[in-house]
Amino acid sequence: MFERIKEIKQELEKIKIENEKHLEEFRIKFISRKSVVGELMGGIREIAQEQRKAFGQEVNELKNLAQAKFKEAISELENKNSTGSTDYTDLTLPNIPHQLGTIHPLTQVREKIVTIFQRIGFNVADGPEVEDDWHNFSALNFPPNHPAREMQDTFFISKDPDILLRTHTSNVQIRLMEKQEPPIRSIMPGRVFRNEAISARAHCIFHQVEGLYINENVSFADLKNTLYYFAREMFGKNTKIRLRPSFFPFTEPSAELDISCFICDQKGCKVCKHTGWVEIGGCGMVDPNVLESSNIDSEKYTGFAFGMGIERITMLKYKIDDIRLFFENDVRFLRQFQSLS
Ligand code: PHE
């Protein structure tokens, strides 16, 4: 039996484990319960009493040897697999470029509008989106039962006192006039909210830029010239403007601002509905009632105000036919504005 231990030991030392198959064969032969080592252990009863201890020790040594070799083979095979596979870094490959974000088209257009007005002395004013009735309606000369105050048009946060989401950025005009002595020359870009069904042309959230200039002797001609300057800077030197009589509670006289259609060069197209003109906002001379409600002397000062939709301008400028695209954040849409930033 001692001879047999020696034989097995020699055999074990000679074996080379080079792959998973060899490993499994080795396990069955030397490690498993039915292995040759196990068999030897079972044979201990046939050994004379006085030799049993020595025999047991030798079989144990053999067992340890087999296990050590088995473990070593496992770790060798693991190393081989991880370095031998395709899991390596090819240093000659070109770099994966960083995905740069782009500035949202509305932000880009807003920044452009702001820069154009800053060049002629307007500064930027900001105000709250959650507003009270006074700053959004009453101080702007809206009569108590004006339809814009209805639930269908305005998102109310609470009634009595009326707290609402501002329906235009004109609230900032009132806040400016309340705290600042004329001259005031500011533009107010911001987000506004109207309770409208969402469609390709309308959204319940959109952006406006309003402007306000109050000083002594401000005239309608100043308003017209300011808007003309803006239109040419924004849409190109050949752009013309047209003012159509209109109505707003806070301006008198009031007008709708049209620009000549730069898409068809006034030859007539779908965008301008074959009129040669597209509307981009409203404007007018600040109503004396509005000046008085903010404690500005309407005998001494006059002013003009205007407001336009940033979505509307962006849609015209880049021929976008669905306002919802601005809010979906689909990168296929946004990526197209990469080169502008
Ligand atoms: N506040 C108006 C609106 O939201 C726009 C406007 C501003 C018109 C200033 C005239 C003067 O429709």
Short mmCIF file of C-alpha atoms and ligand atoms in Angstrom, two decimals:
data_model
loop_
_atom_site.label_atom_id
_atom_site.label_comp_id
_atom_site.label_asym_id
_atom_site.label_seq_id
_atom_site.Cartn_x
_atom_site.Cartn_y
_atom_site.Cartn_z
CA MET A 1 0.00 0.00 0.00
CA PHE A 2 2.90 2.35 0.75
CA GLU A 3 4.13 1.59 -2.76
CA ARG A 4 0.78 2.70 -4.16
CA ILE A 5 1.05 6.09 -2.40
CA LYS A 6 4.43 6.65 -4.01
CA GLU A 7 3.12 5.73 -7.46
CA ILE A 8 0.18 8.08 -7.16
CA LYS A 9 2.45 10.86 -5.93
CA GLN A 10 4.73 10.47 -8.91
CA GLU A 11 1.81 10.41 -11.29
CA LEU A 12 0.34 13.54 -9.67
CA GLU A 13 3.58 15.46 -9.99
CA LYS A 14 3.92 14.67 -13.66
CA ILE A 15 0.44 15.83 -14.64
CA LYS A 16 0.18 19.15 -16.50
CA ILE A 17 -3.10 21.08 -16.18
CA GLU A 18 -3.40 23.32 -19.20
CA ASN A 19 -7.08 23.82 -19.70
CA GLU A 20 -10.52 23.44 -18.13
CA LYS A 21 -10.80 19.87 -19.31
CA HIS A 22 -7.53 18.83 -17.66
CA LEU A 23 -8.63 20.58 -14.51
CA GLU A 24 -11.87 18.63 -14.34
CA GLU A 25 -10.08 15.33 -15.00
CA PHE A 26 -7.62 16.14 -12.24
CA ARG A 27 -10.47 17.00 -9.83
CA ILE A 28 -12.23 13.70 -10.46
CA LYS A 29 -9.06 11.66 -10.16
CA PHE A 30 -7.40 13.29 -7.12
CA ILE A 31 -9.86 15.50 -5.27
CA SER A 32 -13.38 14.11 -5.46
CA ARG A 33 -14.78 11.67 -2.95
CA LYS A 34 -14.26 8.77 -5.36
CA SER A 35 -10.69 9.80 -6.14
CA VAL A 36 -7.67 7.59 -5.79
CA VAL A 37 -6.77 9.44 -2.61
CA GLY A 38 -10.18 8.67 -1.17
CA GLU A 39 -9.72 5.08 -2.13
CA LEU A 40 -6.41 4.91 -0.27
CA MET A 41 -8.05 6.33 2.84
CA GLY A 42 -10.70 3.63 2.64
CA GLY A 43 -7.94 1.00 2.47
CA ILE A 44 -6.55 1.93 5.89
CA ARG A 45 -8.40 -1.00 7.48
CA GLU A 46 -6.20 -3.41 5.59
CA ILE A 47 -3.07 -1.90 7.14
CA ALA A 48 -1.49 -3.44 10.19
CA GLN A 49 -2.35 -1.58 13.39
CA GLU A 50 1.17 -0.30 14.10
CA GLN A 51 1.58 1.15 10.59
CA ARG A 52 -1.76 2.91 10.42
CA LYS A 53 -0.52 6.20 11.83
CA ALA A 54 2.33 6.48 9.33
CA PHE A 55 0.02 5.46 6.50
CA GLY A 56 -2.58 8.07 7.50
CA GLN A 57 0.07 10.77 7.56
CA GLU A 58 1.34 9.91 4.09
CA VAL A 59 -2.14 9.80 2.59
CA ASN A 60 -2.85 13.18 4.16
CA GLU A 61 0.29 14.65 2.65
CA LEU A 62 -0.78 13.31 -0.72
CA LYS A 63 -4.21 14.83 -0.28
CA ASN A 64 -2.69 18.25 0.58
CA LEU A 65 -0.39 18.02 -2.39
CA ALA A 66 -3.31 17.31 -4.73
CA GLN A 67 -5.33 20.21 -3.33
CA ALA A 68 -2.45 22.66 -3.58
CA LYS A 69 -1.83 21.69 -7.19
CA PHE A 70 -5.55 22.00 -7.95
CA LYS A 71 -5.76 25.53 -6.48
CA GLU A 72 -2.65 26.66 -8.26
CA ALA A 73 -4.00 25.36 -11.56
CA ILE A 74 -7.26 27.24 -11.06
CA SER A 75 -5.56 30.56 -10.52
CA GLU A 76 -3.18 29.99 -13.43
CA LEU A 77 -6.08 29.27 -15.75
CA GLU A 78 -7.92 32.39 -14.57
CA ASN A 79 -4.91 34.57 -15.32
CA LYS A 80 -4.54 33.03 -18.71
CA ASN A 81 -8.19 33.71 -19.55
CA SER A 82 -8.13 37.33 -18.54
CA THR A 83 -4.96 38.19 -20.45
CA GLY A 84 -5.51 35.92 -23.37
CA SER A 85 -8.98 37.22 -24.32
CA THR A 86 -9.94 40.43 -26.20
CA ASP A 87 -10.08 42.38 -22.94
CA TYR A 88 -7.14 44.67 -23.59
CA THR A 89 -6.58 48.31 -24.40
CA ASP A 90 -5.40 49.15 -27.87
CA LEU A 91 -3.33 52.26 -27.33
CA THR A 92 -3.22 53.02 -31.04
CA LEU A 93 -7.00 53.55 -31.29
CA PRO A 94 -8.18 57.15 -31.65
CA ASN A 95 -9.79 58.72 -28.60
CA ILE A 96 -13.54 58.57 -28.04
CA PRO A 97 -14.52 62.24 -28.40
CA HIS A 98 -16.27 63.93 -25.50
CA GLN A 99 -19.97 64.50 -26.14
CA LEU A 100 -20.35 68.23 -25.69
CA GLY A 101 -23.74 69.57 -24.67
CA THR A 102 -25.29 72.37 -26.68
CA ILE A 103 -27.03 75.53 -25.57
CA HIS A 104 -30.79 75.21 -25.97
CA PRO A 105 -32.05 77.15 -29.04
CA LEU A 106 -34.38 79.24 -26.87
CA THR A 107 -31.47 80.25 -24.65
CA GLN A 108 -29.36 81.11 -27.67
CA VAL A 109 -32.08 83.31 -29.13
CA ARG A 110 -32.79 84.92 -25.76
CA GLU A 111 -29.11 85.77 -25.38
CA LYS A 112 -29.03 87.25 -28.86
CA ILE A 113 -32.09 89.43 -28.13
CA VAL A 114 -30.57 90.57 -24.83
CA THR A 115 -27.26 91.50 -26.47
CA ILE A 116 -29.01 93.51 -29.17
CA PHE A 117 -30.88 95.60 -26.60
CA GLN A 118 -27.90 95.92 -24.28
CA ARG A 119 -26.01 97.63 -27.09
CA ILE A 120 -28.50 100.51 -26.99
CA GLY A 121 -28.51 100.91 -23.24
CA PHE A 122 -31.17 98.48 -21.96
CA ASN A 123 -30.35 96.47 -18.86
CA VAL A 124 -31.90 93.13 -17.85
CA ALA A 125 -34.53 92.96 -15.10
CA ASP A 126 -35.98 89.88 -13.47
CA GLY A 127 -39.09 89.17 -11.41
CA PRO A 128 -41.13 86.34 -9.86
CA GLU A 129 -43.00 83.70 -11.85
CA VAL A 130 -45.51 83.25 -9.04
CA GLU A 131 -47.24 86.60 -8.82
CA ASP A 132 -50.16 88.40 -7.18
CA ASP A 133 -53.12 89.86 -9.01
CA TRP A 134 -51.87 93.43 -8.56
CA HIS A 135 -48.59 93.02 -10.46
CA ASN A 136 -49.95 90.74 -13.18
CA PHE A 137 -53.31 92.46 -13.82
CA SER A 138 -54.62 95.34 -11.69
CA ALA A 139 -51.60 97.64 -11.86
CA LEU A 140 -51.52 97.01 -15.60
CA ASN A 141 -54.97 98.53 -15.99
CA PHE A 142 -56.86 95.26 -16.54
CA PRO A 143 -60.50 95.88 -15.59
CA PRO A 144 -61.86 93.60 -12.84
CA ASN A 145 -63.78 91.35 -15.23
CA HIS A 146 -61.28 91.22 -18.09
CA PRO A 147 -61.38 87.77 -19.76
CA ALA A 148 -57.62 87.22 -19.26
CA ARG A 149 -58.32 87.01 -15.53
CA GLU A 150 -60.50 83.95 -16.01
CA MET A 151 -59.48 80.44 -15.00
CA GLN A 152 -59.47 79.38 -18.67
CA ASP A 153 -56.54 81.68 -19.37
CA THR A 154 -54.69 81.91 -16.07
CA PHE A 155 -53.27 79.27 -13.75
CA PHE A 156 -54.33 80.29 -10.26
CA ILE A 157 -52.40 79.05 -7.25
CA SER A 158 -54.93 80.44 -4.81
CA LYS A 159 -58.04 82.62 -4.80
CA ASP A 160 -58.56 85.40 -2.27
CA PRO A 161 -55.88 86.58 -2.24
CA ASP A 162 -55.34 85.83 -5.92
CA ILE A 163 -51.93 84.25 -6.45
CA LEU A 164 -51.18 83.02 -9.95
CA LEU A 165 -48.51 82.02 -12.43
CA ARG A 166 -47.68 85.17 -14.37
CA THR A 167 -49.29 85.28 -17.81
CA HIS A 168 -46.72 87.73 -19.17
CA THR A 169 -43.47 89.34 -18.02
CA SER A 170 -45.23 92.73 -17.69
CA ASN A 171 -45.32 92.09 -13.93
CA VAL A 172 -41.61 92.96 -13.94
CA GLN A 173 -42.42 96.36 -15.49
CA ILE A 174 -44.64 97.18 -12.50
CA ARG A 175 -42.05 95.94 -10.00
CA LEU A 176 -39.39 98.09 -11.68
CA MET A 177 -41.55 101.21 -11.73
CA GLU A 178 -42.45 100.72 -8.07
CA LYS A 179 -38.87 100.73 -6.92
CA GLN A 180 -36.99 102.82 -9.48
CA GLU A 181 -37.25 106.48 -10.47
CA PRO A 182 -37.23 107.16 -14.24
CA PRO A 183 -35.31 106.98 -16.44
CA ILE A 184 -35.98 103.25 -16.71
CA ARG A 185 -34.61 101.35 -19.67
CA SER A 186 -34.87 97.59 -19.16
CA ILE A 187 -35.74 94.36 -20.88
CA MET A 188 -37.34 91.46 -19.06
CA PRO A 189 -36.80 87.99 -20.48
CA GLY A 190 -38.66 85.24 -18.68
CA ARG A 191 -40.98 82.27 -18.55
CA VAL A 192 -44.75 82.77 -18.63
CA PHE A 193 -47.75 80.50 -18.22
CA ARG A 194 -51.15 80.36 -19.88
CA ASN A 195 -53.89 77.83 -19.47
CA GLU A 196 -53.99 76.80 -23.13
CA ALA A 197 -54.36 73.43 -24.82
CA ILE A 198 -50.96 72.28 -26.05
CA SER A 199 -50.67 72.08 -29.84
CA ALA A 200 -48.08 72.61 -32.55
CA ARG A 201 -48.63 76.37 -32.29
CA ALA A 202 -49.39 76.93 -28.60
CA HIS A 203 -47.98 75.77 -25.27
CA CYS A 204 -49.00 76.44 -21.69
CA ILE A 205 -45.41 77.43 -20.87
CA PHE A 206 -43.42 79.77 -23.09
CA HIS A 207 -40.95 82.66 -22.94
CA GLN A 208 -41.21 86.35 -23.56
CA VAL A 209 -38.92 89.32 -23.69
CA GLU A 210 -40.58 92.57 -22.76
CA GLY A 211 -39.01 96.00 -22.86
CA LEU A 212 -39.78 99.23 -21.04
CA TYR A 213 -38.39 102.71 -21.55
CA ILE A 214 -39.63 105.57 -19.37
CA ASN A 215 -38.19 109.05 -19.46
CA GLU A 216 -39.16 112.62 -20.25
CA ASN A 217 -40.30 113.12 -23.85
CA VAL A 218 -40.32 109.48 -24.95
CA SER A 219 -42.37 109.29 -28.14
CA PHE A 220 -43.95 106.74 -30.44
CA ALA A 221 -41.16 107.50 -32.93
CA ASP A 222 -38.62 106.29 -30.34
CA LEU A 223 -40.57 103.05 -30.00
CA LYS A 224 -40.71 102.56 -33.74
CA ASN A 225 -37.01 103.22 -34.20
CA THR A 226 -36.03 100.89 -31.36
CA LEU A 227 -38.08 98.07 -32.86
CA TYR A 228 -36.74 98.76 -36.34
CA TYR A 229 -33.18 98.59 -35.02
CA PHE A 230 -33.98 95.32 -33.26
CA ALA A 231 -35.62 93.71 -36.30
CA ARG A 232 -32.66 94.51 -38.55
CA GLU A 233 -30.11 93.22 -36.02
CA MET A 234 -32.10 90.05 -35.39
CA PHE A 235 -33.37 89.12 -38.84
CA GLY A 236 -31.01 90.91 -41.24
CA LYS A 237 -30.35 94.36 -42.60
CA ASN A 238 -33.12 94.27 -45.21
CA THR A 239 -35.88 93.58 -42.68
CA LYS A 240 -38.78 96.03 -42.59
CA ILE A 241 -41.28 96.48 -39.79
CA ARG A 242 -44.99 97.29 -39.76
CA LEU A 243 -47.11 98.42 -36.80
CA ARG A 244 -50.80 97.52 -36.88
CA PRO A 245 -53.24 99.23 -34.49
CA SER A 246 -54.23 96.92 -31.66
CA PHE A 247 -55.32 96.95 -28.04
CA PHE A 248 -53.68 96.15 -24.70
CA PRO A 249 -55.06 97.44 -21.38
CA PHE A 250 -51.63 98.77 -20.34
CA THR A 251 -50.67 100.69 -23.52
CA GLU A 252 -52.36 103.49 -25.43
CA PRO A 253 -52.01 103.65 -28.38
CA SER A 254 -51.16 99.97 -28.89
CA ALA A 255 -49.86 98.11 -31.89
CA GLU A 256 -49.04 94.66 -33.18
CA LEU A 257 -45.44 94.35 -34.44
CA ASP A 258 -44.92 92.66 -37.82
CA ILE A 259 -41.67 92.10 -39.66
CA SER A 260 -41.28 91.54 -43.40
CA CYS A 261 -41.18 87.81 -44.15
CA PHE A 262 -37.50 86.95 -44.53
CA ILE A 263 -38.31 83.40 -45.56
CA CYS A 264 -39.87 84.33 -48.93
CA ASP A 265 -38.57 87.88 -49.10
CA GLN A 266 -42.19 89.03 -49.15
CA LYS A 267 -42.99 87.04 -52.28
CA GLY A 268 -45.56 85.03 -50.31
CA CYS A 269 -45.13 81.68 -48.53
CA LYS A 270 -46.84 79.37 -46.04
CA VAL A 271 -45.17 80.96 -43.01
CA CYS A 272 -46.45 84.47 -43.76
CA LYS A 273 -49.68 83.04 -45.16
CA HIS A 274 -48.93 84.87 -48.43
CA THR A 275 -49.16 88.31 -46.81
CA GLY A 276 -45.42 89.05 -46.81
CA TRP A 277 -45.56 89.90 -43.08
CA VAL A 278 -45.19 87.88 -39.85
CA GLU A 279 -46.21 89.00 -36.38
CA ILE A 280 -43.61 88.82 -33.62
CA GLY A 281 -45.11 90.81 -30.73
CA GLY A 282 -47.08 93.69 -29.30
CA CYS A 283 -46.14 97.21 -28.24
CA GLY A 284 -47.43 100.65 -27.37
CA MET A 285 -47.07 103.79 -25.26
CA VAL A 286 -47.43 103.04 -21.55
CA ASP A 287 -50.97 104.02 -20.46
CA PRO A 288 -50.87 106.99 -17.99
CA ASN A 289 -53.02 104.88 -15.62
CA VAL A 290 -50.20 102.36 -15.38
CA LEU A 291 -47.62 105.05 -14.63
CA GLU A 292 -49.88 106.53 -11.94
CA SER A 293 -50.57 103.18 -10.27
CA SER A 294 -46.80 102.85 -9.77
CA ASN A 295 -46.53 106.45 -8.52
CA ILE A 296 -44.82 107.83 -11.60
CA ASP A 297 -45.89 111.34 -12.61
CA SER A 298 -47.62 110.83 -15.98
CA GLU A 299 -47.52 114.58 -16.67
CA LYS A 300 -43.75 114.58 -16.52
CA TYR A 301 -42.88 111.16 -17.92
CA THR A 302 -43.93 109.07 -20.88
CA GLY A 303 -42.75 105.67 -21.94
CA PHE A 304 -43.06 102.81 -24.36
CA ALA A 305 -43.29 99.08 -23.81
CA PHE A 306 -43.07 96.08 -26.08
CA GLY A 307 -43.24 92.33 -25.70
CA MET A 308 -42.43 89.38 -27.93
CA GLY A 309 -42.42 85.61 -27.76
CA ILE A 310 -39.02 83.92 -27.81
CA GLU A 311 -40.47 80.65 -29.14
CA ARG A 312 -42.20 82.52 -31.94
CA ILE A 313 -39.00 84.29 -32.98
CA THR A 314 -36.96 81.08 -32.78
CA MET A 315 -39.54 79.18 -34.83
CA LEU A 316 -39.49 81.83 -37.53
CA LYS A 317 -35.74 82.16 -37.58
CA TYR A 318 -35.03 78.42 -37.82
CA LYS A 319 -38.22 77.33 -39.61
CA ILE A 320 -39.41 75.11 -36.77
CA ASP A 321 -43.04 74.17 -37.22
CA ASP A 322 -43.91 72.65 -33.83
CA ILE A 323 -43.50 74.54 -30.54
CA ARG A 324 -43.56 71.27 -28.55
CA LEU A 325 -40.09 70.37 -29.86
CA PHE A 326 -38.60 72.98 -27.52
CA PHE A 327 -39.78 71.13 -24.45
CA GLU A 328 -39.20 67.51 -25.44
CA ASN A 329 -35.41 67.64 -25.19
CA ASP A 330 -34.94 65.20 -28.02
CA VAL A 331 -31.22 65.31 -28.71
CA ARG A 332 -31.81 64.79 -32.45
CA PHE A 333 -33.55 68.17 -32.41
CA LEU A 334 -31.17 69.91 -30.01
CA ARG A 335 -28.02 68.75 -31.82
CA GLN A 336 -29.03 70.78 -34.87
CA PHE A 337 -28.30 73.96 -32.92
CA GLN A 338 -24.75 72.97 -32.08
CA SER A 339 -23.06 75.20 -34.62
CA LEU A 340 -24.89 78.31 -33.40
CA SER A 341 -23.37 78.31 -29.94
N1 PHE B 1 -47.80 91.70 -22.26
C1 PHE B 1 -48.25 91.55 -23.62
C2 PHE B 1 -48.60 90.09 -23.84
O1 PHE B 1 -48.17 89.25 -23.13
C3 PHE B 1 -47.21 91.96 -24.62
C4 PHE B 1 -47.01 93.44 -24.59
C5 PHE B 1 -46.02 93.98 -23.80
C6 PHE B 1 -47.76 94.27 -25.39
C7 PHE B 1 -45.82 95.35 -23.77
C8 PHE B 1 -47.56 95.62 -25.36
C9 PHE B 1 -46.59 96.15 -24.58
O2 PHE B 1 -49.33 89.76 -24.73
#
